[in-house]
Amino acid sequence: MTRFWTRLIVVLTVIFGVNYVAWRWFASLNWDAWWIAVPLVIAETYSLIDVMLFGLTVWNLKIRKPPPAAPDDATVDVFITTYNEPLDLVLTTALAAKKIRWPHSTWILDDGNRPEMRELAESHGIGYVTRSSDWTPDMPRHAKAGNLNNALMLTSGEYLLILDADQIPEPDILDKTLGYFNDDKVALVQTPQYFINVPADDPLGSQAPLFYGPIQQGKDGWNAAFFCGSNAILRREALMQLGLVGYVKATEQSVRRALAASRSAIKKARHSAEAENPLVGKMLDEVEAATKEAQQELESGASLSEITYRVRRNVDDAVRTLVAADFSALQADLEEIAAMELAHVGESGVTTVAGDAVDRMSGREWSPLGALESVHAVLEAISVERTGEAQPIMPLATISVTEDMATAMRLHSLGWRSVYHHEILANGLAPEDLKTMLTQRLRWAQGTMQVLLRENPLVQRGLSWGQRLMYFSTMWSYLSGFAAVVYFAAPIIYLTLGILPVSSLSFEFFVRFIPFMVVNQALFLVAGHGIPTWRGQQYSLALFPTWIKSCTTAARNVWFGRPLGFAVTPKARQSGGPSWSLIRPQIVVAVLLAVAMVAGMARLLAGLSEPLGTLVNVAWVAFDLVVLSVLVKAVLYKGFVPEGSAAPETPGSPEGPQERNADAV
Amino acid sequence: MQFSYEVKDSYAEVKGVGRLNMVAAPKLREVVAEVVAGGSSRVVVNLAETDFMDSSGLGALIGCLKAARQAGGDLRISGVQPQVKMVLELTNMDRVLTAYPSAEAAFGND
């Protein structure tokens, strides 16, 4: 029955929304003030698309029944990821994980590589994992994705329960979720993230009842429930398959690129000073012949290991022959060799060459080819070892700082299924100060935008259109910062300058706008079953500087390779007094809004503007100020104090967990 | 899964009997590391008696391939059974690894 009402309201929202926005585009733009009229109508169109995507999400809302029992022999590794969280916090989670009833192994994945952590884990009989020796300092570490990828190579459970260091699992978390994997195509079961250190009024908007509720349930209906990084169970086979497919793709790409680059590298090398040495010239001929042969083999479908092996062997053989033949030329280098202990000083004092000198001088690093950096680099890249990564198989996606979303999307495009299990089975800790909260939101937003820019879901093969739109919907919601700026600017401009972006505020306007607004709010009411969504609505507007920053930094990162300025979210409360400087842009906007309100009144009294326009815009400004007022509360928030003496909020309330995005509010 | 190996003239042959899955994968890596450390960097993994392989098993093969290549040699596979062939194709791994008919043939022409 609820489904019927939800769908009815979705249909009405689309009808009234399109009716309003189409009228705005075609019949109401004040072209004299195009510089605000056009941005405003674009912002309104943005919001319409946003609410339509939300409507699509809840259209297929899926309420699941408990799964069947899992086979008794299913093996599970429980991973607790940590970097710098306090030891006792990690241990508390690990001990709770140990008490999970289903047979399993518990592992602390300590990316901080802390000896005290290892000792603590070992003394409690908990597994301890840090990066293996493959992760040399020159390799990209990939943060949490790297941590998990490393652990995947060192463990062997069929399923993996992933927990953040502060997410304390219930003992029955696996009993209630493993059964979903009886369906061979299920790769992921996500449960809610819920926080126990959040007061009822949730000043930092930590709980995300809309996301871990109708939004995830709706995505689940489209087989697009997201992986959210913690409190989720994954199938190892699916992740490893993802790693293999990614490995093959990356290897083929890098071999193709290297072969394509070899021609110009060789040409360049021929013009360099080193090429005047006839030995080098001959070597370049050999390299050219080897890469040409490899190109032909690649086109004829030979395997990459064969091709790369042959290139390496041909080049090495050629180099060796030439070096041996021209060995006298190397005598001149003996002094340098001596410094590197390749040569022995004989008893007579005469320098002699070590027996294996030819071998070593023909080695990749030492051969005269090594001096020709571009050629050397090309040859290094013609390999199947994925030399740019610590391990060839990287199951969790490393294209984004939010590895979870990118990984889930790739799993879906390989045909795997996901499940959202709507029951709180782990209790976590949310940030307790504004600064930490802002860092966390920025990271989520940046990660999401990285995925959009690197692997746009709308063009991913293997995804259904429903899945594409579910991923796109979350990404779209992070563009709200730009719309927010326009929504703040438009009433300020009217109240201070008297410029209206709409051609007139007539009956025509209200008859279209009001029905749209009403069904829009009704949609949230019905789809959310009365879940409190106001806090989320406030933050999706009030954090506009964060959302904008996430877009610009992610774009710079993806397009120009600039760093994101990434920071791990601190778990402990940051010390110091109220930090108003964190919300400077919002304070400026609030002051402008207040000034505009006064100016608008003054203009009305002076007869410079009409009453209706002023009334509408003053109401609009008042709404904006109420939205922004949440930040005052946030700045003044002094951290969580359990109500009464000690009793923390009991988990299991219908209110869901952490909002991971500004989704559709 | 049982692994055994034998060092021949120009290569070492590693044999696996049973299911090369997530449980056996780390063992395969250990065995190949031992073979390579022993000085044989040209390795054939004979899969004639491996009747099942999963993605973790394939992942281990790639890890072993990397180890052999870094030691200046190579890793090849032979005697692939139908299920293993299917997994190779499913993951596109047949683009990377050539399946040779027998261990002798794997390094036959070099």
Short mmCIF file of N, CA and C in Angstrom, two decimals, chain A residues 156-284:
data_model
loop_
_atom_site.label_atom_id
_atom_site.label_comp_id
_atom_site.label_asym_id
_atom_site.label_seq_id
_atom_site.Cartn_x
_atom_site.Cartn_y
_atom_site.Cartn_z
N SER A 156 42.45 -16.30 3.91
CA SER A 156 41.82 -17.22 2.96
C SER A 156 40.34 -17.51 3.23
N GLY A 157 39.66 -16.73 4.06
CA GLY A 157 38.23 -16.96 4.31
C GLY A 157 37.39 -16.73 3.05
N GLU A 158 36.30 -17.47 2.96
CA GLU A 158 35.42 -17.34 1.80
C GLU A 158 34.73 -15.98 1.77
N TYR A 159 34.41 -15.49 2.97
CA TYR A 159 33.72 -14.20 3.09
C TYR A 159 34.52 -13.27 4.00
N LEU A 160 34.34 -11.97 3.80
CA LEU A 160 35.07 -10.98 4.58
C LEU A 160 34.08 -10.01 5.20
N LEU A 161 34.15 -9.89 6.51
CA LEU A 161 33.35 -8.86 7.17
C LEU A 161 34.29 -7.70 7.43
N ILE A 162 33.93 -6.54 6.89
CA ILE A 162 34.81 -5.38 7.02
C ILE A 162 34.24 -4.41 8.04
N LEU A 163 35.08 -4.04 9.01
CA LEU A 163 34.65 -3.13 10.07
C LEU A 163 35.65 -2.00 10.21
N ASP A 164 35.15 -0.77 10.33
CA ASP A 164 36.03 0.32 10.73
C ASP A 164 36.40 0.11 12.19
N ALA A 165 37.49 0.75 12.59
CA ALA A 165 38.02 0.51 13.93
C ALA A 165 37.02 0.85 15.04
N ASP A 166 36.04 1.69 14.74
CA ASP A 166 35.11 2.12 15.79
C ASP A 166 33.73 1.50 15.63
N GLN A 167 33.59 0.49 14.79
CA GLN A 167 32.27 -0.11 14.57
C GLN A 167 32.19 -1.43 15.33
N ILE A 168 31.48 -1.41 16.45
CA ILE A 168 31.41 -2.60 17.30
C ILE A 168 30.29 -3.51 16.83
N PRO A 169 30.66 -4.73 16.38
CA PRO A 169 29.65 -5.61 15.79
C PRO A 169 28.83 -6.35 16.85
N GLU A 170 27.60 -6.70 16.50
CA GLU A 170 26.77 -7.55 17.34
C GLU A 170 27.22 -9.00 17.13
N PRO A 171 27.05 -9.86 18.14
CA PRO A 171 27.50 -11.25 17.99
C PRO A 171 26.79 -12.00 16.87
N ASP A 172 25.58 -11.56 16.50
CA ASP A 172 24.83 -12.31 15.48
C ASP A 172 24.92 -11.69 14.09
N ILE A 173 25.88 -10.79 13.90
CA ILE A 173 25.96 -10.08 12.61
C ILE A 173 26.10 -11.05 11.43
N LEU A 174 26.88 -12.12 11.61
CA LEU A 174 27.07 -13.06 10.50
C LEU A 174 25.89 -14.02 10.36
N ASP A 175 25.32 -14.45 11.50
CA ASP A 175 24.15 -15.34 11.43
C ASP A 175 23.04 -14.71 10.60
N LYS A 176 22.94 -13.38 10.72
CA LYS A 176 21.83 -12.70 10.06
C LYS A 176 22.10 -12.32 8.62
N THR A 177 23.32 -12.42 8.18
CA THR A 177 23.65 -11.91 6.84
C THR A 177 24.25 -12.94 5.89
N LEU A 178 24.95 -13.95 6.43
CA LEU A 178 25.67 -14.88 5.55
C LEU A 178 24.74 -15.64 4.59
N GLY A 179 23.50 -15.88 5.05
CA GLY A 179 22.57 -16.65 4.23
C GLY A 179 22.28 -16.03 2.87
N TYR A 180 22.43 -14.71 2.77
CA TYR A 180 22.19 -14.06 1.46
C TYR A 180 23.14 -14.62 0.40
N PHE A 181 24.31 -15.09 0.85
CA PHE A 181 25.30 -15.57 -0.11
C PHE A 181 24.96 -16.96 -0.66
N ASN A 182 23.88 -17.57 -0.15
CA ASN A 182 23.43 -18.82 -0.77
C ASN A 182 23.11 -18.60 -2.24
N ASP A 183 22.74 -17.36 -2.57
CA ASP A 183 22.62 -16.97 -3.98
C ASP A 183 24.03 -16.74 -4.50
N ASP A 184 24.46 -17.59 -5.43
CA ASP A 184 25.84 -17.56 -5.91
C ASP A 184 26.27 -16.25 -6.53
N LYS A 185 25.29 -15.43 -6.92
CA LYS A 185 25.64 -14.19 -7.60
C LYS A 185 25.78 -13.01 -6.63
N VAL A 186 25.47 -13.24 -5.36
CA VAL A 186 25.57 -12.14 -4.38
C VAL A 186 27.03 -11.95 -3.97
N ALA A 187 27.53 -10.74 -4.12
CA ALA A 187 28.92 -10.44 -3.79
C ALA A 187 29.03 -9.60 -2.52
N LEU A 188 27.93 -8.92 -2.14
CA LEU A 188 28.03 -7.92 -1.07
C LEU A 188 26.73 -7.85 -0.28
N VAL A 189 26.88 -7.82 1.06
CA VAL A 189 25.74 -7.51 1.92
C VAL A 189 26.15 -6.33 2.79
N GLN A 190 25.45 -5.22 2.63
CA GLN A 190 25.75 -4.02 3.42
C GLN A 190 24.71 -3.88 4.52
N THR A 191 25.16 -3.60 5.74
CA THR A 191 24.23 -3.29 6.83
C THR A 191 24.41 -1.81 7.19
N PRO A 192 23.48 -1.23 7.96
CA PRO A 192 23.56 0.20 8.25
C PRO A 192 24.78 0.59 9.07
N GLN A 193 25.13 1.86 8.99
CA GLN A 193 26.10 2.43 9.91
C GLN A 193 25.32 3.33 10.85
N TYR A 194 25.48 3.06 12.14
CA TYR A 194 24.70 3.75 13.15
C TYR A 194 25.66 4.19 14.25
N PHE A 195 25.39 5.36 14.82
CA PHE A 195 26.35 5.91 15.78
C PHE A 195 25.70 6.09 17.15
N ILE A 196 26.43 5.65 18.18
CA ILE A 196 25.85 5.66 19.52
C ILE A 196 26.27 6.90 20.31
N ASN A 197 27.17 7.71 19.75
CA ASN A 197 27.62 8.88 20.51
C ASN A 197 27.01 10.16 19.93
N VAL A 198 25.74 10.07 19.57
CA VAL A 198 25.08 11.21 18.95
C VAL A 198 23.82 11.55 19.76
N PRO A 199 23.70 12.81 20.24
CA PRO A 199 22.50 13.18 20.99
C PRO A 199 21.26 13.20 20.08
N ALA A 200 20.09 13.24 20.73
CA ALA A 200 18.84 13.12 19.98
C ALA A 200 18.71 14.18 18.89
N ASP A 201 19.19 15.41 19.15
CA ASP A 201 19.01 16.45 18.13
C ASP A 201 20.11 16.43 17.06
N ASP A 202 21.07 15.51 17.18
CA ASP A 202 22.09 15.27 16.15
C ASP A 202 22.65 16.55 15.53
N PRO A 203 23.38 17.35 16.33
CA PRO A 203 23.81 18.67 15.83
C PRO A 203 24.72 18.61 14.61
N LEU A 204 25.47 17.52 14.43
CA LEU A 204 26.38 17.44 13.30
C LEU A 204 25.79 16.63 12.14
N GLY A 205 24.54 16.28 12.26
CA GLY A 205 23.90 15.53 11.16
C GLY A 205 24.61 14.21 10.90
N SER A 206 24.98 13.50 11.96
CA SER A 206 25.78 12.28 11.79
C SER A 206 24.95 11.09 11.33
N GLN A 207 23.79 10.93 11.94
CA GLN A 207 22.96 9.79 11.55
C GLN A 207 22.42 10.06 10.15
N ALA A 208 22.27 9.00 9.40
CA ALA A 208 21.79 9.17 8.02
C ALA A 208 20.58 8.28 7.79
N PRO A 209 19.48 8.58 8.49
CA PRO A 209 18.33 7.69 8.42
C PRO A 209 17.75 7.58 7.02
N LEU A 210 17.89 8.63 6.23
CA LEU A 210 17.33 8.57 4.88
C LEU A 210 18.18 7.68 3.99
N PHE A 211 19.51 7.80 4.15
CA PHE A 211 20.40 6.98 3.33
C PHE A 211 20.34 5.51 3.73
N TYR A 212 20.58 5.23 5.03
CA TYR A 212 20.47 3.85 5.50
C TYR A 212 19.01 3.55 5.81
N GLY A 213 18.20 3.65 4.83
CA GLY A 213 16.77 3.47 4.93
C GLY A 213 16.25 3.49 3.51
N PRO A 214 15.33 4.41 3.21
CA PRO A 214 14.71 4.40 1.88
C PRO A 214 15.70 4.45 0.72
N ILE A 215 16.80 5.18 0.88
CA ILE A 215 17.71 5.31 -0.27
C ILE A 215 18.41 3.98 -0.56
N GLN A 216 19.01 3.37 0.47
CA GLN A 216 19.66 2.07 0.24
C GLN A 216 18.63 0.99 -0.13
N GLN A 217 17.47 1.03 0.51
CA GLN A 217 16.43 0.05 0.16
C GLN A 217 15.96 0.24 -1.27
N GLY A 218 15.88 1.51 -1.68
CA GLY A 218 15.49 1.80 -3.06
C GLY A 218 16.55 1.34 -4.04
N LYS A 219 17.81 1.64 -3.73
CA LYS A 219 18.90 1.19 -4.60
C LYS A 219 18.90 -0.33 -4.66
N ASP A 220 18.64 -0.97 -3.52
CA ASP A 220 18.59 -2.43 -3.47
C ASP A 220 17.55 -2.96 -4.46
N GLY A 221 16.43 -2.25 -4.57
CA GLY A 221 15.39 -2.65 -5.51
C GLY A 221 15.87 -2.66 -6.95
N TRP A 222 16.87 -1.84 -7.24
CA TRP A 222 17.47 -1.81 -8.59
C TRP A 222 18.72 -2.67 -8.66
N ASN A 223 18.95 -3.53 -7.68
CA ASN A 223 20.19 -4.28 -7.53
C ASN A 223 21.40 -3.35 -7.58
N ALA A 224 21.32 -2.29 -6.77
CA ALA A 224 22.42 -1.33 -6.77
C ALA A 224 22.71 -0.86 -5.36
N ALA A 225 22.42 -1.69 -4.33
CA ALA A 225 22.76 -1.30 -2.97
C ALA A 225 24.26 -1.05 -2.91
N PHE A 226 24.65 0.06 -2.28
CA PHE A 226 26.06 0.45 -2.26
C PHE A 226 26.84 -0.28 -1.18
N PHE A 227 28.13 -0.39 -1.43
CA PHE A 227 29.09 -0.80 -0.41
C PHE A 227 29.55 0.50 0.26
N CYS A 228 29.48 0.55 1.59
CA CYS A 228 29.79 1.79 2.29
C CYS A 228 31.02 1.68 3.18
N GLY A 229 31.89 0.72 2.88
CA GLY A 229 33.20 0.69 3.52
C GLY A 229 33.30 -0.04 4.84
N SER A 230 32.20 -0.08 5.58
CA SER A 230 32.24 -0.77 6.87
C SER A 230 30.90 -1.45 7.10
N ASN A 231 30.89 -2.41 8.04
CA ASN A 231 29.67 -3.15 8.38
C ASN A 231 29.12 -3.90 7.17
N ALA A 232 29.99 -4.37 6.34
CA ALA A 232 29.57 -5.05 5.12
C ALA A 232 30.30 -6.38 5.00
N ILE A 233 29.63 -7.35 4.37
CA ILE A 233 30.22 -8.66 4.14
C ILE A 233 30.41 -8.82 2.64
N LEU A 234 31.60 -9.26 2.26
CA LEU A 234 31.92 -9.41 0.84
C LEU A 234 32.34 -10.83 0.53
N ARG A 235 32.09 -11.25 -0.69
CA ARG A 235 32.52 -12.57 -1.14
C ARG A 235 33.92 -12.44 -1.74
N ARG A 236 34.84 -13.21 -1.19
CA ARG A 236 36.23 -13.13 -1.67
C ARG A 236 36.33 -13.41 -3.16
N GLU A 237 35.62 -14.44 -3.63
CA GLU A 237 35.72 -14.81 -5.03
C GLU A 237 35.39 -13.63 -5.94
N ALA A 238 34.35 -12.87 -5.56
CA ALA A 238 33.96 -11.72 -6.39
C ALA A 238 35.06 -10.67 -6.40
N LEU A 239 35.64 -10.40 -5.23
CA LEU A 239 36.70 -9.39 -5.16
C LEU A 239 37.92 -9.84 -5.96
N MET A 240 38.28 -11.12 -5.83
CA MET A 240 39.46 -11.59 -6.54
C MET A 240 39.23 -11.55 -8.05
N GLN A 241 37.99 -11.88 -8.45
CA GLN A 241 37.69 -11.81 -9.88
C GLN A 241 37.86 -10.37 -10.38
N LEU A 242 37.39 -9.44 -9.56
CA LEU A 242 37.54 -8.03 -9.89
C LEU A 242 39.02 -7.67 -10.04
N GLY A 243 39.83 -8.19 -9.09
CA GLY A 243 41.27 -7.94 -9.13
C GLY A 243 41.90 -8.50 -10.39
N LEU A 244 41.48 -9.70 -10.80
CA LEU A 244 42.06 -10.33 -11.99
C LEU A 244 41.68 -9.57 -13.26
N VAL A 245 40.41 -9.25 -13.36
CA VAL A 245 39.95 -8.53 -14.56
C VAL A 245 40.68 -7.19 -14.65
N GLY A 246 40.81 -6.53 -13.49
CA GLY A 246 41.52 -5.24 -13.46
C GLY A 246 42.98 -5.40 -13.83
N TYR A 247 43.58 -6.49 -13.38
CA TYR A 247 44.99 -6.75 -13.68
C TYR A 247 45.19 -6.94 -15.18
N VAL A 248 44.33 -7.75 -15.79
CA VAL A 248 44.48 -8.01 -17.22
C VAL A 248 44.32 -6.71 -18.01
N LYS A 249 43.32 -5.92 -17.61
CA LYS A 249 43.06 -4.68 -18.32
C LYS A 249 44.25 -3.72 -18.19
N ALA A 250 44.74 -3.58 -16.96
CA ALA A 250 45.86 -2.65 -16.73
C ALA A 250 47.11 -3.12 -17.46
N THR A 251 47.33 -4.44 -17.46
CA THR A 251 48.54 -4.96 -18.10
C THR A 251 48.49 -4.78 -19.61
N GLU A 252 47.34 -5.12 -20.19
CA GLU A 252 47.20 -4.98 -21.64
C GLU A 252 47.39 -3.51 -22.04
N GLN A 253 46.75 -2.63 -21.24
CA GLN A 253 46.85 -1.20 -21.52
C GLN A 253 48.31 -0.73 -21.47
N SER A 254 49.02 -1.16 -20.43
CA SER A 254 50.37 -0.63 -20.27
C SER A 254 51.30 -1.22 -21.33
N VAL A 255 51.09 -2.47 -21.73
CA VAL A 255 51.92 -3.04 -22.80
C VAL A 255 51.65 -2.31 -24.12
N ARG A 256 50.36 -2.08 -24.39
CA ARG A 256 50.01 -1.37 -25.63
C ARG A 256 50.61 0.04 -25.65
N ARG A 257 50.49 0.71 -24.53
CA ARG A 257 51.03 2.06 -24.45
C ARG A 257 52.53 2.06 -24.64
N ALA A 258 53.19 1.10 -23.98
CA ALA A 258 54.65 1.06 -24.06
C ALA A 258 55.10 0.77 -25.49
N LEU A 259 54.40 -0.14 -26.17
CA LEU A 259 54.78 -0.44 -27.55
C LEU A 259 54.54 0.77 -28.45
N ALA A 260 53.45 1.47 -28.19
CA ALA A 260 53.16 2.67 -28.99
C ALA A 260 54.21 3.74 -28.74
N ALA A 261 54.69 3.80 -27.49
CA ALA A 261 55.66 4.84 -27.15
C ALA A 261 57.07 4.46 -27.59
N SER A 262 57.27 3.17 -27.89
CA SER A 262 58.65 2.73 -28.15
C SER A 262 59.23 3.38 -29.40
N ARG A 263 58.39 3.56 -30.42
CA ARG A 263 58.90 4.11 -31.67
C ARG A 263 59.53 5.49 -31.45
N SER A 264 58.80 6.36 -30.76
CA SER A 264 59.33 7.71 -30.57
C SER A 264 60.50 7.70 -29.59
N ALA A 265 60.46 6.79 -28.63
CA ALA A 265 61.58 6.71 -27.67
C ALA A 265 62.86 6.31 -28.38
N ILE A 266 62.72 5.33 -29.30
CA ILE A 266 63.91 4.87 -30.03
C ILE A 266 64.42 5.98 -30.95
N LYS A 267 63.48 6.64 -31.60
CA LYS A 267 63.86 7.73 -32.52
C LYS A 267 64.62 8.82 -31.75
N LYS A 268 64.09 9.14 -30.61
CA LYS A 268 64.71 10.16 -29.78
C LYS A 268 66.11 9.73 -29.34
N ALA A 269 66.20 8.46 -28.97
CA ALA A 269 67.48 7.94 -28.49
C ALA A 269 68.54 7.98 -29.60
N ARG A 270 68.09 7.77 -30.84
CA ARG A 270 69.06 7.79 -31.95
C ARG A 270 69.69 9.16 -32.13
N HIS A 271 68.98 10.19 -31.70
CA HIS A 271 69.51 11.54 -31.84
C HIS A 271 70.29 12.00 -30.62
N SER A 272 70.38 11.14 -29.61
CA SER A 272 71.07 11.57 -28.40
C SER A 272 72.57 11.35 -28.54
N ALA A 273 73.31 11.94 -27.61
CA ALA A 273 74.77 11.86 -27.65
C ALA A 273 75.25 10.41 -27.52
N GLU A 274 74.57 9.64 -26.67
CA GLU A 274 74.98 8.25 -26.44
C GLU A 274 74.94 7.42 -27.73
N ALA A 275 74.03 7.80 -28.64
CA ALA A 275 73.84 6.98 -29.84
C ALA A 275 75.02 7.05 -30.78
N GLU A 276 75.93 8.01 -30.55
CA GLU A 276 77.13 8.08 -31.39
C GLU A 276 78.01 6.86 -31.16
N ASN A 277 77.90 6.29 -30.00
CA ASN A 277 78.58 5.02 -29.73
C ASN A 277 77.95 3.93 -30.61
N PRO A 278 78.74 3.30 -31.48
CA PRO A 278 78.16 2.31 -32.41
C PRO A 278 77.48 1.16 -31.68
N LEU A 279 77.98 0.83 -30.49
CA LEU A 279 77.38 -0.23 -29.70
C LEU A 279 75.93 0.10 -29.39
N VAL A 280 75.72 1.34 -28.95
CA VAL A 280 74.36 1.78 -28.61
C VAL A 280 73.48 1.77 -29.85
N GLY A 281 74.03 2.22 -30.96
CA GLY A 281 73.26 2.23 -32.21
C GLY A 281 72.76 0.84 -32.57
N LYS A 282 73.66 -0.14 -32.43
CA LYS A 282 73.27 -1.51 -32.76
C LYS A 282 72.20 -2.01 -31.80
N MET A 283 72.36 -1.66 -30.54
CA MET A 283 71.36 -2.10 -29.56
C MET A 283 70.00 -1.53 -29.89
N LEU A 284 69.99 -0.28 -30.29
CA LEU A 284 68.71 0.34 -30.63
C LEU A 284 68.05 -0.39 -31.79
#
